[in-house]
Amino acid sequence: MSRRRRLTDIIEEYMGRLEGIIENYLAEVEKRSLWHPSSEAIEPLANVYVEPREVVITVDIPCADSESARVRFVDENTVEIEANLQRTLDFSSLRVTHRSGRFKKYHIRIDLPVPVDPSRASITCYRNVLEVRAPRK
Amino acid sequence: MSDGEVSIVEVKEIGEEPIVIAGLPDVGLVGLIAVFHLASKTDMEEVGFIESDLLPPVVVLHGGIPKPPFRILRSGRLVALISEIAIPASAVPKICRAIVEWVSKKKAKLLVTLGGIPVEERYKLDKPRVYATASSREVVEDLKARGMEILDRGYLVGPYASMMRLAPLYGLTAVGLLAQSFFNYPDPDAAASVLEELGKLVGLEIDLVELREKGEEIRLAARDLMKRTEAELARMRKGQEYDIPPLHV
């Protein structure tokens, strides 16, 4: 009985720690701004899906010139994605008057949870959602 | 107001037997984008708001005037609920119960929730399909007879799940319209799809040209709210909507 209780305690403690990690991550995500006037860049919304044979990265780049999209693997665990906006955007065009800054491109650097083979990556754009597929190593 | 209380404040006459349409922040911000468009096309006016200390201390500035982020709009018999902030996961049960109670007191003819259902590789779909769910078998049969596709099996998580669960307990007829959507990218095309089906359901012609034409601008402008909503969706375990329920007999 006491052994079962200890096991339960361990699981509860583990779950508590896991929830703490998730909550800290979510708080960081909420705190981070997607607008970076100093580099004239907007951070796009992005997703990473780890599948059995490949990693699929999608990036939402509305109002971008999809032909200008550039995908650069820094190493097997890191990818940088950029795309120019169709036109320079500033806060006033979003009817925000108390902030200044203009934006020319999307830029994001993504840490991948597993290593991939960049040489066999493929890139497709569907109505300005960029999809990068890279086989896992 | 005491801790955890939810007040629904009416500043103008709302009238009885309305059709209430909920457009709350959820996957792809589908319902919110849809209701904003509907409000603009039907000249809705603000008739009330929802106040609670369960909501964060936020006002939204429009034209320099602070407005409650969770508002009630009306045009004729259509009443819409919108929220310009992500609803904290912990506040969802009480706020949804208060909404359903209020909708019931208004003797609403119908409560319609507009939203999305996340699907893998949504970006490969040209036109998102819309699935319906309803508060009773009779309404499901009626929707089928109207040619609507039913979301036969699956999970719903979040505000609409609470509202759909409570609606029959308050004697309400509720319909959920859910378009295939992105999980965490704003999805105006999915919003256009649910509005098409809403139009058929309530007999309203809604001009969707502008919504489709300005889709990319809407995606860009709605990113910040999408990011905050995504964090609350994670707290609600919204990913469960991808799960398949166990078979039953």
mmCIF file of C-alpha atoms in Angstrom:
data_model
loop_
_atom_site.group_PDB
_atom_site.id
_atom_site.type_symbol
_atom_site.label_atom_id
_atom_site.label_comp_id
_atom_site.label_asym_id
_atom_site.label_seq_id
_atom_site.Cartn_x
_atom_site.Cartn_y
_atom_site.Cartn_z
ATOM 1 C CA MET A 1 0.000 0.000 0.000
ATOM 2 C CA SER A 2 2.709 2.448 0.993
ATOM 3 C CA ARG A 3 4.647 1.506 -2.163
ATOM 4 C CA ARG A 4 1.559 2.327 -4.313
ATOM 5 C CA ARG A 5 1.147 5.652 -2.547
ATOM 6 C CA ARG A 6 4.764 6.529 -3.226
ATOM 7 C CA LEU A 7 4.323 5.680 -6.905
ATOM 8 C CA THR A 8 1.224 7.878 -7.040
ATOM 9 C CA ASP A 9 3.142 10.696 -5.376
ATOM 10 C CA ILE A 10 5.933 10.370 -7.927
ATOM 11 C CA ILE A 11 3.473 10.519 -10.852
ATOM 12 C CA GLU A 12 1.662 13.506 -9.342
ATOM 13 C CA GLU A 13 4.941 15.311 -8.767
ATOM 14 C CA TYR A 14 6.049 14.552 -12.327
ATOM 15 C CA MET A 15 2.724 15.795 -13.753
ATOM 16 C CA GLY A 16 2.950 18.919 -11.607
ATOM 17 C CA ARG A 17 6.445 19.649 -12.914
ATOM 18 C CA LEU A 18 5.334 18.989 -16.487
ATOM 19 C CA GLU A 19 2.374 21.381 -16.121
ATOM 20 C CA GLY A 20 4.758 23.968 -14.658
ATOM 21 C CA ILE A 21 7.053 23.652 -17.686
ATOM 22 C CA ILE A 22 4.104 23.965 -20.097
ATOM 23 C CA GLU A 23 2.737 26.993 -18.221
ATOM 24 C CA ASN A 24 6.160 28.698 -18.283
ATOM 25 C CA TYR A 25 6.431 28.026 -22.014
ATOM 26 C CA LEU A 26 2.940 29.450 -22.665
ATOM 27 C CA ALA A 27 3.719 32.524 -20.552
ATOM 28 C CA GLU A 28 6.898 33.087 -22.610
ATOM 29 C CA VAL A 29 4.946 32.721 -25.870
ATOM 30 C CA GLU A 30 2.353 35.264 -24.668
ATOM 31 C CA LYS A 31 5.062 37.719 -23.583
ATOM 32 C CA ARG A 32 6.997 37.649 -26.853
ATOM 33 C CA SER A 33 6.117 40.318 -29.419
ATOM 34 C CA LEU A 34 5.729 39.287 -33.038
ATOM 35 C CA TRP A 35 6.681 42.793 -34.251
ATOM 36 C CA HIS A 36 10.397 43.712 -34.463
ATOM 37 C CA PRO A 37 10.798 47.315 -35.736
ATOM 38 C CA SER A 38 14.575 47.357 -35.139
ATOM 39 C CA SER A 39 15.070 44.666 -37.792
ATOM 40 C CA GLU A 40 12.020 45.740 -39.856
ATOM 41 C CA ALA A 41 10.761 42.182 -39.491
ATOM 42 C CA ILE A 42 7.569 40.453 -38.401
ATOM 43 C CA GLU A 43 7.794 37.068 -36.754
ATOM 44 C CA PRO A 44 5.308 34.755 -38.481
ATOM 45 C CA LEU A 45 3.097 32.220 -36.731
ATOM 46 C CA ALA A 46 4.629 28.793 -37.267
ATOM 47 C CA ASN A 47 4.165 25.109 -36.478
ATOM 48 C CA VAL A 48 6.530 22.156 -36.361
ATOM 49 C CA TYR A 49 5.190 18.596 -36.707
ATOM 50 C CA VAL A 50 7.490 15.663 -36.063
ATOM 51 C CA GLU A 51 6.344 12.710 -38.131
ATOM 52 C CA PRO A 52 7.852 9.211 -38.218
ATOM 53 C CA ARG A 53 10.020 9.898 -41.296
ATOM 54 C CA GLU A 54 10.125 13.658 -41.640
ATOM 55 C CA VAL A 55 9.672 16.993 -39.942
ATOM 56 C CA VAL A 56 7.038 19.318 -41.403
ATOM 57 C CA ILE A 57 7.339 23.027 -40.710
ATOM 58 C CA THR A 58 4.556 25.418 -41.706
ATOM 59 C CA VAL A 59 4.780 29.198 -41.561
ATOM 60 C CA ASP A 60 1.874 31.622 -42.078
ATOM 61 C CA ILE A 61 3.064 34.536 -44.240
ATOM 62 C CA PRO A 62 -0.006 36.554 -45.321
ATOM 63 C CA CYS A 63 0.699 39.543 -47.603
ATOM 64 C CA ALA A 64 4.157 38.167 -48.413
ATOM 65 C CA ASP A 65 5.671 37.780 -51.871
ATOM 66 C CA SER A 66 5.876 33.989 -51.815
ATOM 67 C CA GLU A 67 8.472 34.004 -54.629
ATOM 68 C CA SER A 68 10.873 35.761 -52.257
ATOM 69 C CA ALA A 69 10.679 33.071 -49.557
ATOM 70 C CA ARG A 70 14.104 31.853 -48.437
ATOM 71 C CA VAL A 71 14.681 28.787 -46.289
ATOM 72 C CA ARG A 72 18.144 28.303 -44.789
ATOM 73 C CA PHE A 73 19.133 25.430 -42.554
ATOM 74 C CA VAL A 74 21.694 26.818 -40.086
ATOM 75 C CA ASP A 75 22.428 23.237 -39.052
ATOM 76 C CA GLU A 76 20.515 19.973 -38.839
ATOM 77 C CA ASN A 77 18.482 21.273 -35.868
ATOM 78 C CA THR A 78 17.870 24.893 -36.847
ATOM 79 C CA VAL A 79 16.102 26.529 -39.768
ATOM 80 C CA GLU A 80 15.748 30.205 -40.668
ATOM 81 C CA ILE A 81 12.892 31.344 -42.874
ATOM 82 C CA GLU A 82 12.449 34.763 -44.482
ATOM 83 C CA ALA A 83 10.005 36.238 -46.979
ATOM 84 C CA ASN A 84 9.562 39.803 -48.187
ATOM 85 C CA LEU A 85 6.234 41.542 -47.700
ATOM 86 C CA GLN A 86 4.483 42.577 -50.924
ATOM 87 C CA ARG A 87 4.715 46.173 -49.664
ATOM 88 C CA THR A 88 6.343 47.869 -46.712
ATOM 89 C CA LEU A 89 3.961 47.905 -43.783
ATOM 90 C CA ASP A 90 3.902 50.339 -40.890
ATOM 91 C CA PHE A 91 1.865 50.517 -37.711
ATOM 92 C CA SER A 92 -0.249 53.377 -39.073
ATOM 93 C CA SER A 93 -1.490 51.129 -41.891
ATOM 94 C CA LEU A 94 -2.942 48.973 -39.092
ATOM 95 C CA ARG A 95 -4.456 52.160 -37.588
ATOM 96 C CA VAL A 96 -2.015 52.001 -34.656
ATOM 97 C CA THR A 97 -0.787 55.581 -34.197
ATOM 98 C CA HIS A 98 1.184 55.462 -30.926
ATOM 99 C CA ARG A 99 3.938 53.153 -32.186
ATOM 100 C CA SER A 100 6.428 53.735 -34.956
ATOM 101 C CA GLY A 101 8.248 51.297 -37.115
ATOM 102 C CA ARG A 102 8.017 49.744 -40.525
ATOM 103 C CA PHE A 103 8.226 46.185 -41.683
ATOM 104 C CA LYS A 104 9.631 44.773 -44.898
ATOM 105 C CA LYS A 105 9.787 41.061 -44.279
ATOM 106 C CA TYR A 106 8.877 38.025 -42.218
ATOM 107 C CA HIS A 107 11.685 36.363 -40.348
ATOM 108 C CA ILE A 108 11.775 33.404 -37.986
ATOM 109 C CA ARG A 109 14.442 31.092 -36.619
ATOM 110 C CA ILE A 110 13.084 27.720 -35.520
ATOM 111 C CA ASP A 111 14.818 25.145 -33.334
ATOM 112 C CA LEU A 112 13.785 21.672 -34.466
ATOM 113 C CA PRO A 113 13.171 18.986 -31.851
ATOM 114 C CA VAL A 114 14.962 16.289 -33.915
ATOM 115 C CA PRO A 115 17.808 16.493 -36.483
ATOM 116 C CA VAL A 116 16.892 16.579 -40.195
ATOM 117 C CA ASP A 117 18.683 16.206 -43.525
ATOM 118 C CA PRO A 118 18.585 19.734 -45.027
ATOM 119 C CA SER A 119 19.902 18.567 -48.409
ATOM 120 C CA ARG A 120 16.649 16.668 -49.080
ATOM 121 C CA ALA A 121 14.227 19.338 -47.806
ATOM 122 C CA SER A 122 11.347 20.412 -50.054
ATOM 123 C CA ILE A 123 9.522 23.739 -49.998
ATOM 124 C CA THR A 124 5.975 24.464 -51.200
ATOM 125 C CA CYS A 125 3.749 27.499 -50.713
ATOM 126 C CA TYR A 126 -0.038 27.214 -50.549
ATOM 127 C CA ARG A 127 -1.834 30.596 -50.533
ATOM 128 C CA ASN A 128 0.975 32.068 -48.442
ATOM 129 C CA VAL A 129 1.325 29.216 -46.005
ATOM 130 C CA LEU A 130 4.864 27.967 -46.517
ATOM 131 C CA GLU A 131 5.445 24.258 -46.006
ATOM 132 C CA VAL A 132 8.953 22.852 -45.509
ATOM 133 C CA ARG A 133 9.374 19.076 -45.397
ATOM 134 C CA ALA A 134 12.740 17.702 -44.285
ATOM 135 C CA PRO A 135 13.519 13.986 -43.808
ATOM 136 C CA ARG A 136 14.602 13.015 -40.297
ATOM 137 C CA LYS A 137 18.201 11.878 -39.826
ATOM 138 C CA MET B 1 -19.815 42.189 -8.007
ATOM 139 C CA SER B 2 -18.601 39.231 -5.969
ATOM 140 C CA ASP B 3 -15.662 37.002 -6.859
ATOM 141 C CA GLY B 4 -16.301 34.888 -9.914
ATOM 142 C CA GLU B 5 -19.649 36.494 -10.716
ATOM 143 C CA VAL B 6 -20.530 37.127 -14.360
ATOM 144 C CA SER B 7 -22.843 40.031 -15.273
ATOM 145 C CA ILE B 8 -24.441 40.490 -18.637
ATOM 146 C CA VAL B 9 -25.164 44.194 -18.958
ATOM 147 C CA GLU B 10 -27.717 45.419 -21.489
ATOM 148 C CA VAL B 11 -27.314 49.075 -22.453
ATOM 149 C CA LYS B 12 -30.006 49.017 -25.128
ATOM 150 C CA GLU B 13 -33.189 47.075 -25.706
ATOM 151 C CA ILE B 14 -32.482 43.607 -27.045
ATOM 152 C CA GLY B 15 -35.982 42.191 -27.289
ATOM 153 C CA GLU B 16 -37.164 38.626 -26.955
ATOM 154 C CA GLU B 17 -36.842 35.616 -29.214
ATOM 155 C CA PRO B 18 -33.610 36.696 -30.910
ATOM 156 C CA ILE B 19 -31.292 34.443 -32.869
ATOM 157 C CA VAL B 20 -28.063 34.565 -30.878
ATOM 158 C CA ILE B 21 -24.796 34.009 -32.729
ATOM 159 C CA ALA B 22 -21.587 33.421 -30.799
ATOM 160 C CA GLY B 23 -18.235 34.363 -32.347
ATOM 161 C CA LEU B 24 -15.666 33.740 -29.653
ATOM 162 C CA PRO B 25 -11.884 33.376 -30.077
ATOM 163 C CA ASP B 26 -11.161 29.741 -30.855
ATOM 164 C CA VAL B 27 -9.195 27.769 -33.438
ATOM 165 C CA GLY B 28 -8.362 29.939 -36.464
ATOM 166 C CA LEU B 29 -10.399 32.771 -34.883
ATOM 167 C CA VAL B 30 -13.087 31.522 -37.276
ATOM 168 C CA GLY B 31 -16.131 32.595 -35.255
ATOM 169 C CA LEU B 32 -14.711 35.971 -34.331
ATOM 170 C CA ILE B 33 -13.752 36.855 -37.917
ATOM 171 C CA ALA B 34 -17.152 35.620 -39.120
ATOM 172 C CA VAL B 35 -19.126 37.671 -36.594
ATOM 173 C CA PHE B 36 -17.049 40.813 -37.194
ATOM 174 C CA HIS B 37 -17.863 40.501 -40.893
ATOM 175 C CA LEU B 38 -21.536 39.795 -40.189
ATOM 176 C CA ALA B 39 -21.698 42.812 -37.867
ATOM 177 C CA SER B 40 -20.208 45.073 -40.501
ATOM 178 C CA LYS B 41 -22.530 43.828 -43.271
ATOM 179 C CA THR B 42 -25.714 44.057 -41.172
ATOM 180 C CA ASP B 43 -24.862 47.351 -39.404
ATOM 181 C CA MET B 44 -25.004 45.830 -35.957
ATOM 182 C CA GLU B 45 -24.969 48.201 -32.997
ATOM 183 C CA GLU B 46 -23.594 47.598 -29.530
ATOM 184 C CA VAL B 47 -26.341 46.735 -27.087
ATOM 185 C CA GLY B 48 -24.470 45.260 -24.139
ATOM 186 C CA PHE B 49 -21.378 43.672 -22.700
ATOM 187 C CA ILE B 50 -20.197 40.964 -20.353
ATOM 188 C CA GLU B 51 -18.469 41.984 -17.142
ATOM 189 C CA SER B 52 -16.649 39.670 -14.768
ATOM 190 C CA ASP B 53 -13.562 39.643 -12.601
ATOM 191 C CA LEU B 54 -12.806 36.296 -14.243
ATOM 192 C CA LEU B 55 -11.812 38.274 -17.331
ATOM 193 C CA PRO B 56 -8.420 40.023 -17.428
ATOM 194 C CA PRO B 57 -8.389 43.808 -16.748
ATOM 195 C CA VAL B 58 -8.411 44.797 -20.416
ATOM 196 C CA VAL B 59 -10.316 47.358 -22.458
ATOM 197 C CA VAL B 60 -10.090 47.712 -26.228
ATOM 198 C CA LEU B 61 -9.649 51.223 -27.616
ATOM 199 C CA HIS B 62 -11.678 52.055 -30.715
ATOM 200 C CA GLY B 63 -11.558 55.691 -31.823
ATOM 201 C CA GLY B 64 -9.976 56.601 -28.479
ATOM 202 C CA ILE B 65 -12.914 55.188 -26.530
ATOM 203 C CA PRO B 66 -12.324 52.261 -24.175
ATOM 204 C CA LYS B 67 -14.735 49.427 -24.796
ATOM 205 C CA PRO B 68 -15.316 46.190 -22.927
ATOM 206 C CA PRO B 69 -13.678 43.448 -24.962
ATOM 207 C CA PHE B 70 -16.626 41.053 -24.587
ATOM 208 C CA ARG B 71 -19.608 42.745 -26.230
ATOM 209 C CA ILE B 72 -23.153 42.078 -27.402
ATOM 210 C CA LEU B 73 -24.219 43.432 -30.804
ATOM 211 C CA ARG B 74 -27.609 43.505 -32.456
ATOM 212 C CA SER B 75 -29.219 44.073 -35.820
ATOM 213 C CA GLY B 76 -32.933 43.284 -35.982
ATOM 214 C CA ARG B 77 -33.522 39.816 -34.573
ATOM 215 C CA LEU B 78 -29.826 38.885 -34.854
ATOM 216 C CA VAL B 79 -27.824 39.237 -31.644
ATOM 217 C CA ALA B 80 -24.090 38.509 -31.710
ATOM 218 C CA LEU B 81 -21.596 37.821 -28.937
ATOM 219 C CA ILE B 82 -17.974 38.722 -29.643
ATOM 220 C CA SER B 83 -14.834 38.835 -27.585
ATOM 221 C CA GLU B 84 -11.697 40.689 -28.657
ATOM 222 C CA ILE B 85 -9.633 38.923 -26.006
ATOM 223 C CA ALA B 86 -8.878 35.270 -25.522
ATOM 224 C CA ILE B 87 -11.162 33.919 -22.809
ATOM 225 C CA PRO B 88 -9.027 32.515 -19.980
ATOM 226 C CA ALA B 89 -9.443 28.749 -19.827
ATOM 227 C CA SER B 90 -10.288 28.960 -16.120
ATOM 228 C CA ALA B 91 -13.145 31.412 -16.828
ATOM 229 C CA VAL B 92 -14.821 29.395 -19.582
ATOM 230 C CA PRO B 93 -17.280 27.301 -17.486
ATOM 231 C CA LYS B 94 -18.781 30.222 -15.509
ATOM 232 C CA ILE B 95 -18.895 32.620 -18.442
ATOM 233 C CA CYS B 96 -20.514 30.040 -20.717
ATOM 234 C CA ARG B 97 -23.091 29.139 -18.073
ATOM 235 C CA ALA B 98 -23.963 32.834 -17.657
ATOM 236 C CA ILE B 99 -24.304 33.244 -21.420
ATOM 237 C CA VAL B 100 -26.557 30.210 -21.789
ATOM 238 C CA GLU B 101 -28.716 31.354 -18.837
ATOM 239 C CA TRP B 102 -29.033 34.800 -20.392
ATOM 240 C CA VAL B 103 -29.837 33.430 -23.859
ATOM 241 C CA SER B 104 -32.492 31.253 -22.237
ATOM 242 C CA LYS B 105 -34.031 34.246 -20.390
ATOM 243 C CA LYS B 106 -34.227 36.054 -23.725
ATOM 244 C CA LYS B 107 -36.276 33.087 -25.007
ATOM 245 C CA ALA B 108 -33.921 32.873 -27.984
ATOM 246 C CA LYS B 109 -35.298 31.005 -30.966
ATOM 247 C CA LEU B 110 -31.845 29.667 -31.706
ATOM 248 C CA LEU B 111 -28.283 29.800 -30.391
ATOM 249 C CA VAL B 112 -25.694 29.362 -33.138
ATOM 250 C CA THR B 113 -22.008 28.964 -32.341
ATOM 251 C CA LEU B 114 -19.644 29.740 -35.213
ATOM 252 C CA GLY B 115 -16.187 28.227 -35.144
ATOM 253 C CA GLY B 116 -13.617 25.945 -36.650
ATOM 254 C CA ILE B 117 -12.640 22.334 -36.319
ATOM 255 C CA PRO B 118 -8.891 21.902 -36.828
ATOM 256 C CA VAL B 119 -7.739 19.580 -39.598
ATOM 257 C CA GLU B 120 -4.286 18.473 -40.670
ATOM 258 C CA GLU B 121 -2.847 20.157 -43.785
ATOM 259 C CA ARG B 122 -5.687 22.680 -43.902
ATOM 260 C CA TYR B 123 -3.557 24.766 -46.301
ATOM 261 C CA LYS B 124 -4.107 22.153 -49.020
ATOM 262 C CA LEU B 125 -7.900 22.627 -48.953
ATOM 263 C CA ASP B 126 -9.320 25.119 -51.452
ATOM 264 C CA LYS B 127 -12.625 25.557 -49.693
ATOM 265 C CA PRO B 128 -13.139 24.424 -46.102
ATOM 266 C CA ARG B 129 -16.194 22.243 -45.558
ATOM 267 C CA VAL B 130 -18.620 23.044 -42.773
ATOM 268 C CA TYR B 131 -19.941 20.506 -40.306
ATOM 269 C CA ALA B 132 -22.883 21.003 -37.980
ATOM 270 C CA THR B 133 -23.635 19.760 -34.520
ATOM 271 C CA ALA B 134 -26.816 20.359 -32.540
ATOM 272 C CA SER B 135 -28.310 20.197 -29.076
ATOM 273 C CA SER B 136 -30.793 17.415 -29.849
ATOM 274 C CA ARG B 137 -31.423 14.519 -32.221
ATOM 275 C CA GLU B 138 -34.466 16.327 -33.699
ATOM 276 C CA VAL B 139 -32.359 19.328 -34.646
ATOM 277 C CA VAL B 140 -29.655 17.074 -36.101
ATOM 278 C CA GLU B 141 -32.308 15.429 -38.303
ATOM 279 C CA ASP B 142 -33.596 18.867 -39.354
ATOM 280 C CA LEU B 143 -30.059 19.970 -40.290
ATOM 281 C CA LYS B 144 -29.549 16.779 -42.287
ATOM 282 C CA ALA B 145 -32.832 17.424 -44.123
ATOM 283 C CA ARG B 146 -31.486 20.871 -45.026
ATOM 284 C CA GLY B 147 -28.466 19.184 -46.605
ATOM 285 C CA MET B 148 -25.954 20.048 -43.903
ATOM 286 C CA GLU B 149 -23.109 17.705 -43.086
ATOM 287 C CA ILE B 150 -23.097 16.550 -39.473
ATOM 288 C CA LEU B 151 -19.971 16.276 -37.343
ATOM 289 C CA ASP B 152 -20.804 12.696 -36.529
ATOM 290 C CA ARG B 153 -18.046 11.707 -34.095
ATOM 291 C CA GLY B 154 -15.301 13.637 -32.395
ATOM 292 C CA TYR B 155 -14.570 15.857 -29.428
ATOM 293 C CA LEU B 156 -15.375 19.525 -28.901
ATOM 294 C CA VAL B 157 -13.283 21.406 -26.361
ATOM 295 C CA GLY B 158 -13.643 24.959 -25.046
ATOM 296 C CA PRO B 159 -16.386 27.591 -24.792
ATOM 297 C CA TYR B 160 -18.603 26.080 -27.462
ATOM 298 C CA ALA B 161 -18.377 22.643 -25.869
ATOM 299 C CA SER B 162 -19.649 24.169 -22.594
ATOM 300 C CA MET B 163 -22.433 26.043 -24.373
ATOM 301 C CA MET B 164 -23.568 23.022 -26.388
ATOM 302 C CA ARG B 165 -23.579 20.868 -23.258
ATOM 303 C CA LEU B 166 -25.620 23.379 -21.242
ATOM 304 C CA ALA B 167 -28.068 24.474 -23.968
ATOM 305 C CA PRO B 168 -30.486 21.521 -23.694
ATOM 306 C CA LEU B 169 -30.500 21.810 -19.899
ATOM 307 C CA TYR B 170 -31.911 25.325 -20.342
ATOM 308 C CA GLY B 171 -34.391 24.246 -23.029
ATOM 309 C CA LEU B 172 -32.451 25.966 -25.806
ATOM 310 C CA THR B 173 -32.100 24.905 -29.396
ATOM 311 C CA ALA B 174 -28.418 25.227 -30.255
ATOM 312 C CA VAL B 175 -26.543 24.605 -33.481
ATOM 313 C CA GLY B 176 -22.774 24.598 -33.874
ATOM 314 C CA LEU B 177 -21.338 25.379 -37.305
ATOM 315 C CA LEU B 178 -17.716 24.337 -37.602
ATOM 316 C CA ALA B 179 -15.561 24.867 -40.682
ATOM 317 C CA GLN B 180 -12.412 22.889 -41.353
ATOM 318 C CA SER B 181 -9.738 25.302 -40.186
ATOM 319 C CA PHE B 182 -6.184 26.003 -39.158
ATOM 320 C CA PHE B 183 -5.524 25.444 -35.490
ATOM 321 C CA ASN B 184 -3.413 28.513 -34.808
ATOM 322 C CA TYR B 185 -3.425 30.634 -37.980
ATOM 323 C CA PRO B 186 -6.304 33.116 -38.478
ATOM 324 C CA ASP B 187 -8.610 31.582 -41.086
ATOM 325 C CA PRO B 188 -10.896 34.046 -42.950
ATOM 326 C CA ASP B 189 -11.734 31.446 -45.628
ATOM 327 C CA ALA B 190 -13.124 29.163 -42.928
ATOM 328 C CA ALA B 191 -15.069 32.169 -41.575
ATOM 329 C CA ALA B 192 -16.561 32.733 -45.042
ATOM 330 C CA SER B 193 -17.586 29.056 -45.189
ATOM 331 C CA VAL B 194 -19.423 29.169 -41.828
ATOM 332 C CA LEU B 195 -21.165 32.403 -42.815
ATOM 333 C CA GLU B 196 -22.415 30.750 -46.010
ATOM 334 C CA GLU B 197 -23.995 27.987 -43.936
ATOM 335 C CA LEU B 198 -25.305 30.451 -41.338
ATOM 336 C CA GLY B 199 -26.999 32.373 -44.155
ATOM 337 C CA LYS B 200 -28.795 29.210 -45.289
ATOM 338 C CA LEU B 201 -29.768 28.333 -41.704
ATOM 339 C CA VAL B 202 -31.302 31.676 -40.745
ATOM 340 C CA GLY B 203 -32.397 32.831 -44.207
ATOM 341 C CA LEU B 204 -29.942 35.673 -44.615
ATOM 342 C CA GLU B 205 -27.894 36.617 -47.655
ATOM 343 C CA ILE B 206 -24.436 37.669 -46.509
ATOM 344 C CA ASP B 207 -22.037 39.364 -48.929
ATOM 345 C CA LEU B 208 -18.746 37.477 -48.572
ATOM 346 C CA VAL B 209 -16.763 39.101 -51.390
ATOM 347 C CA GLU B 210 -14.901 41.562 -49.162
ATOM 348 C CA LEU B 211 -14.116 38.894 -46.560
ATOM 349 C CA ARG B 212 -12.541 36.681 -49.201
ATOM 350 C CA GLU B 213 -10.723 39.556 -50.937
ATOM 351 C CA LYS B 214 -9.252 40.939 -47.725
ATOM 352 C CA GLY B 215 -8.413 37.516 -46.332
ATOM 353 C CA GLU B 216 -4.645 38.026 -46.282
ATOM 354 C CA GLU B 217 -4.915 41.419 -44.549
ATOM 355 C CA ILE B 218 -7.196 39.873 -41.921
ATOM 356 C CA ARG B 219 -4.703 37.037 -41.384
ATOM 357 C CA LEU B 220 -1.976 39.609 -40.820
ATOM 358 C CA ALA B 221 -3.991 41.842 -38.495
ATOM 359 C CA ALA B 222 -5.365 38.992 -36.366
ATOM 360 C CA ARG B 223 -2.011 37.339 -35.553
ATOM 361 C CA ASP B 224 -1.567 38.815 -32.086
ATOM 362 C CA LEU B 225 -4.989 37.712 -30.874
ATOM 363 C CA MET B 226 -4.388 34.323 -32.478
ATOM 364 C CA LYS B 227 -1.154 33.940 -30.507
ATOM 365 C CA ARG B 228 -2.885 34.740 -27.194
ATOM 366 C CA THR B 229 -5.847 32.533 -28.049
ATOM 367 C CA GLU B 230 -3.490 29.664 -28.888
ATOM 368 C CA ALA B 231 -2.007 29.809 -25.395
ATOM 369 C CA GLU B 232 -5.498 29.578 -23.828
ATOM 370 C CA LEU B 233 -6.439 26.768 -26.219
ATOM 371 C CA ALA B 234 -3.388 24.845 -25.010
ATOM 372 C CA ARG B 235 -4.520 25.345 -21.404
ATOM 373 C CA MET B 236 -7.968 23.973 -22.371
ATOM 374 C CA ARG B 237 -6.282 20.883 -23.918
ATOM 375 C CA LYS B 238 -7.841 21.897 -27.234
ATOM 376 C CA GLY B 239 -5.613 19.444 -29.073
ATOM 377 C CA GLN B 240 -8.107 16.790 -28.002
ATOM 378 C CA GLU B 241 -10.252 17.879 -30.959
ATOM 379 C CA TYR B 242 -7.850 15.884 -33.154
ATOM 380 C CA ASP B 243 -8.653 12.736 -31.131
ATOM 381 C CA ILE B 244 -11.046 10.045 -32.235
ATOM 382 C CA PRO B 245 -13.494 8.903 -29.543
ATOM 383 C CA PRO B 246 -13.554 5.200 -28.669
ATOM 384 C CA LEU B 247 -16.131 3.116 -30.511
ATOM 385 C CA HIS B 248 -19.394 2.545 -28.704
ATOM 386 C CA VAL B 249 -22.394 0.288 -29.288
#
